[in-house]
Amino acid sequence: MNALIGKDDRVEIRKTIKLYIGGAFPRSESGRTYEVNSAKGDFLANVAQGSRKDARDAVLAARSAFTKWSSATAYNRGQVLYRIAEVMEGRREQFIAEVQQTSGSTTKQATKHVDAAIDRWVWYAGWADKLSQVIGTSNPVAGSFFNFSIPEPTGVVVAIAPHDSALLGLSSVIAPIIVSGNSCVVIASQNQPIPAITLAEVMATSDVPGGVVNILTGDAAEIAPWLASHADVNALDLTGITDQQLAQQLEQDAAGTVKFVRGPRTDADWMATPTLSRIRAFTEIKTVWHPMGV
Amino acid sequence: MKFEYAAAPESRAVVNIASNYGLFINGEFVEPHSGAFFKTVNPATEEVLSEVAEAGQADVDAAVKAARRAYDKTWSRMSGKDRGKYLFRIARLIQERSRELAVLESIDNGKPIRESRDVDLPLVAAHFFYYAGWADKLEFAGLGDNPQPLGVAAQVIPWNFPLLMLAWKIAPALACGNTVVLKPAETTPLTALAFADICQQADLPPGVVNIITGAGETGRMLVEHPDVNKVAFTGRTEVGKAIQRAVAGTGKALTLELGGKAANIVFDDAPFDEAIEGVVNGIFFNQGHVCCAGSRLLIQESVADQFIEALKSRLGTLRLGDPLDKNTDIGAINSYQQLAKIEELSKSGEDEGAERWSAQCDMPDKGWWFPPTLFTGVTQAHRIAREEIFGPVLSVLTFRTPDEAIEKANNTPFGLSAGIWTEKGSRILHMANSLRAGVIWANTFNRFDPTSPFGGYKESGFGREGGVHGLAAYLKVEDPS
C-alpha cells in the first residue's frame, strides 16, 4: 500500500517526485534519484537528486522570471501570494498526510503545521502592497529635491530551506523572498522533500509565473556551493544549513560577487508571527533625488 | 579668452600638526606597542606632514579591549538621551572647528579647500547632528520596540572623504549604543586624529571611540579580531570581498560600501548648461576620487557632438593646482600609487582604441596631479568602461533610446549610483525605476544629505548609510525566525 495516501484496496497511481524549474517538473539532468522514507522508515519515493546543472538551470529560470515578476504591481503580487494560500487550502488534507508521514508528527501537530503554513502565505500576501509604505521613506534633504527611498527586490535569491519544518519553514522562507519581487531557487529539506514538491504543484497552478520559484531536491552540501558562487545570484539565505563549516564555506563563496548572506537559523520558532526582517534582508533600498522647480 | 586669477590661498595658520601621533585608545593618545610609525604626506607638495603610529596586533587588541570595556561599563548602559547629548556636543565642536578641519583635510588629502569647506565639513557636522537626535528615539525606527546595539564595531574607511566617512561610520554606531574602533586610511589619518581631540573636548567617555592608524594589515587585524561584533567597511571592492571572506562564519554583522562605475545619462531634452555642470561635478568633483562618481557619461546620440564639445570647452576652464587656493577646482591626486593606477587605466583606454582628450593645464612641479580627461569612442568592452578608475577620467558612450540607456547603464557588476538629466519628470521616474543602483540623482549629481540613505546594489556592497535606514546597520532586532 502506498504509504502516502492510499487507504482502500485500490492500486493507486504513485507520483514521480521531480524537480520544479521554470514552471516545469523535470527529472534531474544527472539522472540521479535518492530514496526518501517516511519517519517510520517506509519507502515513499525515489526523489530527484539535483545536480550542479540543475542548479544552474534553476538560476537561469529565476533570472528570466525576475524582470516581469519584479515589475508586476504590488497588488498583483499580493493576489498571487494569496492565490497560493487558496490553492493550498484545497490540498490541505494532502499536505497534512504528507507532513505527518515525513515528519512523524501526530495528525494534530501536522494539521497545526499545515494551517500555519497556509496562513503564513496570507500574512505575507498582505505585505506586498504595504512594504514600501512601511520600509520606504521620504527624506527631508537640505535642497530643492523630493528625495525618497523605496525597497526594491535584490534579484535572484538562493535559499536553503529548514530541514525540519518541511512546509511551514519552507513557506516562511520562500514567501518573504518573492513578496517583494525577487525570484528564488530553493533547496528543499533533504529528508522531507515531498511537501515541497507538492507546494511546487500548488505554485504551478496558482498564477505564480514560471521561474519565480524553483525548487530543487537533493543534497544541499552538494548543490549549494555552486549556487553560492554563481555570479547571477544576488543573495543567499542559509536558514537550513546546520553544518557550521558548510555555512562558512558558502559565505566565503558568496563574497566573490558580494552577495548579501542571511545566516543559518537553527533555533527558529516557525509558529510565531514573523518580523519584517526576512523581507528587508532581500530588498535593496533605492534613493531617488527628484528635482523641484518651476 | 583666458581669465587670470589672483591666488587666494586659505591660511594654514589655523591648523597645528604635531610632528608625530600615537594611537587614540581609551580616551588618550598612547605610544604604539609596535613601535612603528609611518609618514603622512601632503600630496600637493610631497611635504612630510607628520609621523603616525602604525598599530600592530597588540595595539589592535588594546583598542578592541578598551571599546569592549566602554561598551559593557558605560555606553550600552547610558540612556539614549545622554548618548544623544554627547553626539550633539560633537556636532557643535565640529562646527566650531570646521575651518581648521577643512584646511587640515585639504592638506592631508589634496582636495580643494572649496570642497572641504563647503561640502565635507558641513556634511560631517550635519551627520552627527542628525544621528544625535536618533539616540533616544530608536524604538521609532521601525525595527521593533526594543532594538539593541550590536557591541563593538570595527570600522575601516577610505581616503577620499576622510572625515565625512568617519562621520558616516561613527555617528550612527554611537547613536545606537555601540562603541567603535576606527581605522582611517593610511594616507589621510590627520583629521581622524583631530577628531580624537574633539572626543576629548566633548568629554566622551574613554573607550567609546578609539582611533588606530595603520595600513591594510592593521585593518585586517581589526576586522578579524574575535571580540568585534560588527564590521563596517568603505573602500575598494577587492578589499570588501576579502573582508566578507574573513568575516564569513563568525556571525559578525557586516556592511560594505564598495566601488562603482556610475552611468550619468544625458537626454537630448536635458537643461544643457546644467547638465554640463552636472557631468563635470559628477566625475571631476574631488578629482574623481568618489565611489559614486559619474564615470560613464551616456549621452543621447542626437546631441552628443554638441555636448562633448561644450564639455571640453568647460573642462578647459577648470583650475588645477594648490588645494588651499580658493579658486582651485581640481586638487592633487591623493597618492603616487593612485596616480599610477589612473595612468595605467588611461593608457589601457588608448591601447584599446578609445580617443583620449585631456584639458591643457599647467601642472605643478611637485606633488601628484592628473588633468581632467575624457575618452570618446568608448565601447562597453573597454576596461575604462568597466573598471573603477577612481580618478578624473570620464568615459563617454552614446545611446539612442531610453531602453538602450538603461541596458548600458545596468551593464556593470556595480550598482552604487546613477544620474539622469532630462526636463521630463515622468522620464526621470521611469528611468529611476529601471536603474539597478542605490542612489539615483536627477538633474544633479554627487549630492549627499544625512537624511538620505546611501549604498549600493550588486558588487557595490550591502547596507545603507544615512537616514533611518542607516540605523539598521548598527542595531540588533528580536526575530523569532
PDB file of N, CA and C in Angstrom, chain B residues 335-408:
ATOM      1  N   SER B 335      47.629  60.034  -3.842  1.00  0.00           N
ATOM      2  CA  SER B 335      48.885  59.340  -3.591  1.00  0.00           C
ATOM      3  C   SER B 335      49.551  58.976  -4.917  1.00  0.00           C
ATOM      4  N   TYR B 336      50.803  58.683  -4.834  1.00  0.00           N
ATOM      5  CA  TYR B 336      51.535  58.256  -6.018  1.00  0.00           C
ATOM      6  C   TYR B 336      50.944  56.957  -6.578  1.00  0.00           C
ATOM      7  N   GLN B 337      50.590  56.043  -5.677  1.00  0.00           N
ATOM      8  CA  GLN B 337      50.024  54.759  -6.113  1.00  0.00           C
ATOM      9  C   GLN B 337      48.728  54.961  -6.893  1.00  0.00           C
ATOM     10  N   GLN B 338      47.901  55.893  -6.397  1.00  0.00           N
ATOM     11  CA  GLN B 338      46.632  56.134  -7.071  1.00  0.00           C
ATOM     12  C   GLN B 338      46.879  56.763  -8.440  1.00  0.00           C
ATOM     13  N   LEU B 339      47.855  57.680  -8.488  1.00  0.00           N
ATOM     14  CA  LEU B 339      48.191  58.307  -9.771  1.00  0.00           C
ATOM     15  C   LEU B 339      48.644  57.243 -10.773  1.00  0.00           C
ATOM     16  N   ALA B 340      49.450  56.300 -10.299  1.00  0.00           N
ATOM     17  CA  ALA B 340      49.947  55.237 -11.192  1.00  0.00           C
ATOM     18  C   ALA B 340      48.779  54.407 -11.717  1.00  0.00           C
ATOM     19  N   LYS B 341      47.789  54.170 -10.864  1.00  0.00           N
ATOM     20  CA  LYS B 341      46.629  53.382 -11.283  1.00  0.00           C
ATOM     21  C   LYS B 341      45.809  54.136 -12.336  1.00  0.00           C
ATOM     22  N   ILE B 342      45.630  55.421 -12.114  1.00  0.00           N
ATOM     23  CA  ILE B 342      44.875  56.239 -13.075  1.00  0.00           C
ATOM     24  C   ILE B 342      45.610  56.263 -14.419  1.00  0.00           C
ATOM     25  N   GLU B 343      46.922  56.409 -14.352  1.00  0.00           N
ATOM     26  CA  GLU B 343      47.709  56.454 -15.590  1.00  0.00           C
ATOM     27  C   GLU B 343      47.650  55.127 -16.330  1.00  0.00           C
ATOM     28  N   GLU B 344      47.700  54.038 -15.550  1.00  0.00           N
ATOM     29  CA  GLU B 344      47.674  52.713 -16.181  1.00  0.00           C
ATOM     30  C   GLU B 344      46.344  52.482 -16.892  1.00  0.00           C
ATOM     31  N   LEU B 345      45.246  52.818 -16.214  1.00  0.00           N
ATOM     32  CA  LEU B 345      43.931  52.593 -16.829  1.00  0.00           C
ATOM     33  C   LEU B 345      43.714  53.532 -18.013  1.00  0.00           C
ATOM     34  N   SER B 346      44.204  54.757 -17.913  1.00  0.00           N
ATOM     35  CA  SER B 346      44.069  55.690 -19.036  1.00  0.00           C
ATOM     36  C   SER B 346      44.836  55.179 -20.245  1.00  0.00           C
ATOM     37  N   LYS B 347      45.988  54.618 -19.979  1.00  0.00           N
ATOM     38  CA  LYS B 347      46.787  54.066 -21.083  1.00  0.00           C
ATOM     39  C   LYS B 347      46.030  52.904 -21.736  1.00  0.00           C
ATOM     40  N   SER B 348      45.354  52.099 -20.901  1.00  0.00           N
ATOM     41  CA  SER B 348      44.589  50.974 -21.469  1.00  0.00           C
ATOM     42  C   SER B 348      43.483  51.496 -22.380  1.00  0.00           C
ATOM     43  N   GLY B 349      42.936  52.656 -22.027  1.00  0.00           N
ATOM     44  CA  GLY B 349      41.910  53.258 -22.871  1.00  0.00           C
ATOM     45  C   GLY B 349      42.444  53.562 -24.253  1.00  0.00           C
ATOM     46  N   GLU B 350      43.633  54.143 -24.285  1.00  0.00           N
ATOM     47  CA  GLU B 350      44.261  54.441 -25.583  1.00  0.00           C
ATOM     48  C   GLU B 350      44.617  53.157 -26.326  1.00  0.00           C
ATOM     49  N   ASP B 351      45.200  52.213 -25.587  1.00  0.00           N
ATOM     50  CA  ASP B 351      45.627  50.949 -26.212  1.00  0.00           C
ATOM     51  C   ASP B 351      44.439  50.191 -26.808  1.00  0.00           C
ATOM     52  N   GLU B 352      43.284  50.288 -26.134  1.00  0.00           N
ATOM     53  CA  GLU B 352      42.124  49.546 -26.620  1.00  0.00           C
ATOM     54  C   GLU B 352      41.349  50.304 -27.697  1.00  0.00           C
ATOM     55  N   GLY B 353      41.815  51.495 -28.026  1.00  0.00           N
ATOM     56  CA  GLY B 353      41.250  52.166 -29.186  1.00  0.00           C
ATOM     57  C   GLY B 353      40.321  53.334 -28.924  1.00  0.00           C
ATOM     58  N   ALA B 354      40.168  53.721 -27.661  1.00  0.00           N
ATOM     59  CA  ALA B 354      39.349  54.908 -27.387  1.00  0.00           C
ATOM     60  C   ALA B 354      40.194  56.155 -27.631  1.00  0.00           C
ATOM     61  N   GLU B 355      39.506  57.271 -27.827  1.00  0.00           N
ATOM     62  CA  GLU B 355      40.221  58.504 -28.138  1.00  0.00           C
ATOM     63  C   GLU B 355      40.328  59.369 -26.893  1.00  0.00           C
ATOM     64  N   ARG B 356      41.548  59.703 -26.542  1.00  0.00           N
ATOM     65  CA  ARG B 356      41.787  60.428 -25.294  1.00  0.00           C
ATOM     66  C   ARG B 356      41.885  61.923 -25.531  1.00  0.00           C
ATOM     67  N   TRP B 357      41.283  62.669 -24.642  1.00  0.00           N
ATOM     68  CA  TRP B 357      41.413  64.119 -24.653  1.00  0.00           C
ATOM     69  C   TRP B 357      41.639  64.584 -23.226  1.00  0.00           C
ATOM     70  N   SER B 358      42.668  65.425 -23.028  1.00  0.00           N
ATOM     71  CA  SER B 358      42.904  65.963 -21.685  1.00  0.00           C
ATOM     72  C   SER B 358      42.945  67.478 -21.753  1.00  0.00           C
ATOM     73  N   ALA B 359      42.418  68.116 -20.709  1.00  0.00           N
ATOM     74  CA  ALA B 359      42.477  69.574 -20.651  1.00  0.00           C
ATOM     75  C   ALA B 359      43.944  70.018 -20.571  1.00  0.00           C
ATOM     76  N   GLN B 360      44.224  71.099 -21.246  1.00  0.00           N
ATOM     77  CA  GLN B 360      45.579  71.653 -21.167  1.00  0.00           C
ATOM     78  C   GLN B 360      45.662  72.479 -19.896  1.00  0.00           C
ATOM     79  N   CYS B 361      46.367  71.988 -18.917  1.00  0.00           N
ATOM     80  CA  CYS B 361      46.531  72.855 -17.745  1.00  0.00           C
ATOM     81  C   CYS B 361      47.942  72.741 -17.208  1.00  0.00           C
ATOM     82  N   ASP B 362      48.364  73.798 -16.590  1.00  0.00           N
ATOM     83  CA  ASP B 362      49.719  73.807 -16.032  1.00  0.00           C
ATOM     84  C   ASP B 362      49.740  72.914 -14.804  1.00  0.00           C
ATOM     85  N   MET B 363      50.704  72.004 -14.804  1.00  0.00           N
ATOM     86  CA  MET B 363      50.776  71.087 -13.672  1.00  0.00           C
ATOM     87  C   MET B 363      51.888  71.565 -12.735  1.00  0.00           C
ATOM     88  N   PRO B 364      51.601  71.623 -11.448  1.00  0.00           N
ATOM     89  CA  PRO B 364      52.662  72.000 -10.500  1.00  0.00           C
ATOM     90  C   PRO B 364      53.857  71.038 -10.613  1.00  0.00           C
ATOM     91  N   ASP B 365      55.039  71.528 -10.244  1.00  0.00           N
ATOM     92  CA  ASP B 365      56.248  70.698 -10.387  1.00  0.00           C
ATOM     93  C   ASP B 365      56.262  69.544  -9.394  1.00  0.00           C
ATOM     94  N   LYS B 366      55.791  69.842  -8.197  1.00  0.00           N
ATOM     95  CA  LYS B 366      55.807  68.791  -7.167  1.00  0.00           C
ATOM     96  C   LYS B 366      54.396  68.272  -6.911  1.00  0.00           C
ATOM     97  N   GLY B 367      54.341  67.135  -6.272  1.00  0.00           N
ATOM     98  CA  GLY B 367      53.024  66.568  -5.954  1.00  0.00           C
ATOM     99  C   GLY B 367      52.525  65.689  -7.085  1.00  0.00           C
ATOM    100  N   TRP B 368      51.291  65.175  -6.918  1.00  0.00           N
ATOM    101  CA  TRP B 368      50.733  64.200  -7.858  1.00  0.00           C
ATOM    102  C   TRP B 368      49.477  64.782  -8.486  1.00  0.00           C
ATOM    103  N   TRP B 369      49.478  64.825  -9.787  1.00  0.00           N
ATOM    104  CA  TRP B 369      48.411  65.531 -10.489  1.00  0.00           C
ATOM    105  C   TRP B 369      47.995  64.765 -11.716  1.00  0.00           C
ATOM    106  N   PHE B 370      46.753  64.950 -12.101  1.00  0.00           N
ATOM    107  CA  PHE B 370      46.270  64.343 -13.339  1.00  0.00           C
ATOM    108  C   PHE B 370      45.240  65.301 -13.937  1.00  0.00           C
ATOM    109  N   PRO B 371      45.394  65.675 -15.205  1.00  0.00           N
ATOM    110  CA  PRO B 371      44.477  66.656 -15.789  1.00  0.00           C
ATOM    111  C   PRO B 371      43.115  66.038 -16.051  1.00  0.00           C
ATOM    112  N   PRO B 372      42.054  66.860 -16.014  1.00  0.00           N
ATOM    113  CA  PRO B 372      40.728  66.349 -16.380  1.00  0.00           C
ATOM    114  C   PRO B 372      40.781  65.732 -17.776  1.00  0.00           C
ATOM    115  N   THR B 373      40.312  64.500 -17.873  1.00  0.00           N
ATOM    116  CA  THR B 373      40.494  63.725 -19.099  1.00  0.00           C
ATOM    117  C   THR B 373      39.181  63.065 -19.489  1.00  0.00           C
ATOM    118  N   LEU B 374      38.925  63.044 -20.789  1.00  0.00           N
ATOM    119  CA  LEU B 374      37.779  62.251 -21.222  1.00  0.00           C
ATOM    120  C   LEU B 374      38.142  61.401 -22.427  1.00  0.00           C
ATOM    121  N   PHE B 375      37.463  60.284 -22.514  1.00  0.00           N
ATOM    122  CA  PHE B 375      37.642  59.357 -23.627  1.00  0.00           C
ATOM    123  C   PHE B 375      36.360  59.297 -24.435  1.00  0.00           C
ATOM    124  N   THR B 376      36.484  59.435 -25.743  1.00  0.00           N
ATOM    125  CA  THR B 376      35.334  59.199 -26.617  1.00  0.00           C
ATOM    126  C   THR B 376      35.605  57.915 -27.408  1.00  0.00           C
ATOM    127  N   GLY B 377      34.594  57.456 -28.115  1.00  0.00           N
ATOM    128  CA  GLY B 377      34.758  56.205 -28.862  1.00  0.00           C
ATOM    129  C   GLY B 377      34.928  55.021 -27.930  1.00  0.00           C
ATOM    130  N   VAL B 378      34.326  55.100 -26.749  1.00  0.00           N
ATOM    131  CA  VAL B 378      34.464  54.023 -25.757  1.00  0.00           C
ATOM    132  C   VAL B 378      33.377  52.974 -26.013  1.00  0.00           C
ATOM    133  N   THR B 379      33.765  51.706 -25.993  1.00  0.00           N
ATOM    134  CA  THR B 379      32.762  50.642 -26.072  1.00  0.00           C
ATOM    135  C   THR B 379      32.612  50.016 -24.692  1.00  0.00           C
ATOM    136  N   GLN B 380      31.534  49.255 -24.543  1.00  0.00           N
ATOM    137  CA  GLN B 380      31.272  48.656 -23.228  1.00  0.00           C
ATOM    138  C   GLN B 380      32.316  47.608 -22.858  1.00  0.00           C
ATOM    139  N   ALA B 381      33.076  47.147 -23.857  1.00  0.00           N
ATOM    140  CA  ALA B 381      34.090  46.127 -23.575  1.00  0.00           C
ATOM    141  C   ALA B 381      35.383  46.736 -23.040  1.00  0.00           C
ATOM    142  N   HIS B 382      35.577  48.033 -23.239  1.00  0.00           N
ATOM    143  CA  HIS B 382      36.829  48.644 -22.799  1.00  0.00           C
ATOM    144  C   HIS B 382      36.970  48.622 -21.283  1.00  0.00           C
ATOM    145  N   ARG B 383      38.197  48.465 -20.837  1.00  0.00           N
ATOM    146  CA  ARG B 383      38.433  48.478 -19.385  1.00  0.00           C
ATOM    147  C   ARG B 383      37.966  49.787 -18.762  1.00  0.00           C
ATOM    148  N   ILE B 384      38.159  50.891 -19.498  1.00  0.00           N
ATOM    149  CA  ILE B 384      37.773  52.192 -18.909  1.00  0.00           C
ATOM    150  C   ILE B 384      36.254  52.346 -18.805  1.00  0.00           C
ATOM    151  N   ALA B 385      35.501  51.435 -19.422  1.00  0.00           N
ATOM    152  CA  ALA B 385      34.049  51.467 -19.261  1.00  0.00           C
ATOM    153  C   ALA B 385      33.592  50.479 -18.191  1.00  0.00           C
ATOM    154  N   ARG B 386      34.489  49.599 -17.771  1.00  0.00           N
ATOM    155  CA  ARG B 386      34.090  48.538 -16.837  1.00  0.00           C
ATOM    156  C   ARG B 386      34.709  48.701 -15.458  1.00  0.00           C
ATOM    157  N   GLU B 387      35.966  49.157 -15.424  1.00  0.00           N
ATOM    158  CA  GLU B 387      36.683  49.180 -14.146  1.00  0.00           C
ATOM    159  C   GLU B 387      36.627  50.566 -13.514  1.00  0.00           C
ATOM    160  N   GLU B 388      36.610  50.546 -12.195  1.00  0.00           N
ATOM    161  CA  GLU B 388      36.605  51.815 -11.474  1.00  0.00           C
ATOM    162  C   GLU B 388      38.002  52.435 -11.560  1.00  0.00           C
ATOM    163  N   ILE B 389      38.065  53.675 -12.066  1.00  0.00           N
ATOM    164  CA  ILE B 389      39.364  54.343 -12.213  1.00  0.00           C
ATOM    165  C   ILE B 389      39.692  55.146 -10.965  1.00  0.00           C
ATOM    166  N   PHE B 390      38.668  55.697 -10.341  1.00  0.00           N
ATOM    167  CA  PHE B 390      38.845  56.495  -9.123  1.00  0.00           C
ATOM    168  C   PHE B 390      39.769  57.675  -9.370  1.00  0.00           C
ATOM    169  N   GLY B 391      39.540  58.321 -10.515  1.00  0.00           N
ATOM    170  CA  GLY B 391      40.327  59.496 -10.862  1.00  0.00           C
ATOM    171  C   GLY B 391      39.536  60.351 -11.833  1.00  0.00           C
ATOM    172  N   PRO B 392      40.109  61.504 -12.251  1.00  0.00           N
ATOM    173  CA  PRO B 392      39.372  62.465 -13.081  1.00  0.00           C
ATOM    174  C   PRO B 392      39.318  62.046 -14.546  1.00  0.00           C
ATOM    175  N   VAL B 393      38.761  60.889 -14.808  1.00  0.00           N
ATOM    176  CA  VAL B 393      38.729  60.335 -16.155  1.00  0.00           C
ATOM    177  C   VAL B 393      37.293  59.919 -16.486  1.00  0.00           C
ATOM    178  N   LEU B 394      36.763  60.499 -17.561  1.00  0.00           N
ATOM    179  CA  LEU B 394      35.379  60.253 -17.954  1.00  0.00           C
ATOM    180  C   LEU B 394      35.346  59.441 -19.239  1.00  0.00           C
ATOM    181  N   SER B 395      34.556  58.362 -19.242  1.00  0.00           N
ATOM    182  CA  SER B 395      34.377  57.568 -20.455  1.00  0.00           C
ATOM    183  C   SER B 395      33.039  57.936 -21.077  1.00  0.00           C
ATOM    184  N   VAL B 396      33.055  58.310 -22.346  1.00  0.00           N
ATOM    185  CA  VAL B 396      31.830  58.773 -22.992  1.00  0.00           C
ATOM    186  C   VAL B 396      31.291  57.689 -23.923  1.00  0.00           C
ATOM    187  N   LEU B 397      30.026  57.311 -23.702  1.00  0.00           N
ATOM    188  CA  LEU B 397      29.331  56.382 -24.589  1.00  0.00           C
ATOM    189  C   LEU B 397      28.047  57.071 -25.056  1.00  0.00           C
ATOM    190  N   THR B 398      27.462  56.571 -26.131  1.00  0.00           N
ATOM    191  CA  THR B 398      26.228  57.192 -26.616  1.00  0.00           C
ATOM    192  C   THR B 398      25.098  56.174 -26.631  1.00  0.00           C
ATOM    193  N   PHE B 399      23.866  56.703 -26.713  1.00  0.00           N
ATOM    194  CA  PHE B 399      22.692  55.834 -26.833  1.00  0.00           C
ATOM    195  C   PHE B 399      21.651  56.540 -27.679  1.00  0.00           C
ATOM    196  N   ARG B 400      20.690  55.753 -28.185  1.00  0.00           N
ATOM    197  CA  ARG B 400      19.613  56.334 -28.990  1.00  0.00           C
ATOM    198  C   ARG B 400      18.283  56.375 -28.235  1.00  0.00           C
ATOM    199  N   THR B 401      17.942  55.261 -27.574  1.00  0.00           N
ATOM    200  CA  THR B 401      16.629  55.184 -26.919  1.00  0.00           C
ATOM    201  C   THR B 401      16.801  55.026 -25.402  1.00  0.00           C
ATOM    202  N   PRO B 402      15.770  55.359 -24.637  1.00  0.00           N
ATOM    203  CA  PRO B 402      15.846  55.150 -23.183  1.00  0.00           C
ATOM    204  C   PRO B 402      16.173  53.703 -22.825  1.00  0.00           C
ATOM    205  N   ASP B 403      15.596  52.752 -23.564  1.00  0.00           N
ATOM    206  CA  ASP B 403      15.878  51.340 -23.261  1.00  0.00           C
ATOM    207  C   ASP B 403      17.354  51.013 -23.431  1.00  0.00           C
ATOM    208  N   GLU B 404      17.951  51.593 -24.474  1.00  0.00           N
ATOM    209  CA  GLU B 404      19.381  51.348 -24.691  1.00  0.00           C
ATOM    210  C   GLU B 404      20.201  51.961 -23.553  1.00  0.00           C
ATOM    211  N   ALA B 405      19.774  53.134 -23.104  1.00  0.00           N
ATOM    212  CA  ALA B 405      20.488  53.771 -21.985  1.00  0.00           C
ATOM    213  C   ALA B 405      20.407  52.910 -20.729  1.00  0.00           C
ATOM    214  N   ILE B 406      19.218  52.363 -20.474  1.00  0.00           N
ATOM    215  CA  ILE B 406      19.040  51.515 -19.286  1.00  0.00           C
ATOM    216  C   ILE B 406      19.927  50.275 -19.392  1.00  0.00           C
ATOM    217  N   GLU B 407      19.883  49.664 -20.570  1.00  0.00           N
ATOM    218  CA  GLU B 407      20.672  48.458 -20.804  1.00  0.00           C
ATOM    219  C   GLU B 407      22.160  48.724 -20.551  1.00  0.00           C
ATOM    220  N   LYS B 408      22.646  49.810 -21.105  1.00  0.00           N
ATOM    221  CA  LYS B 408      24.078  50.120 -20.943  1.00  0.00           C
ATOM    222  C   LYS B 408      24.398  50.516 -19.497  1.00  0.00           C
TER     223      LYS B 408
END
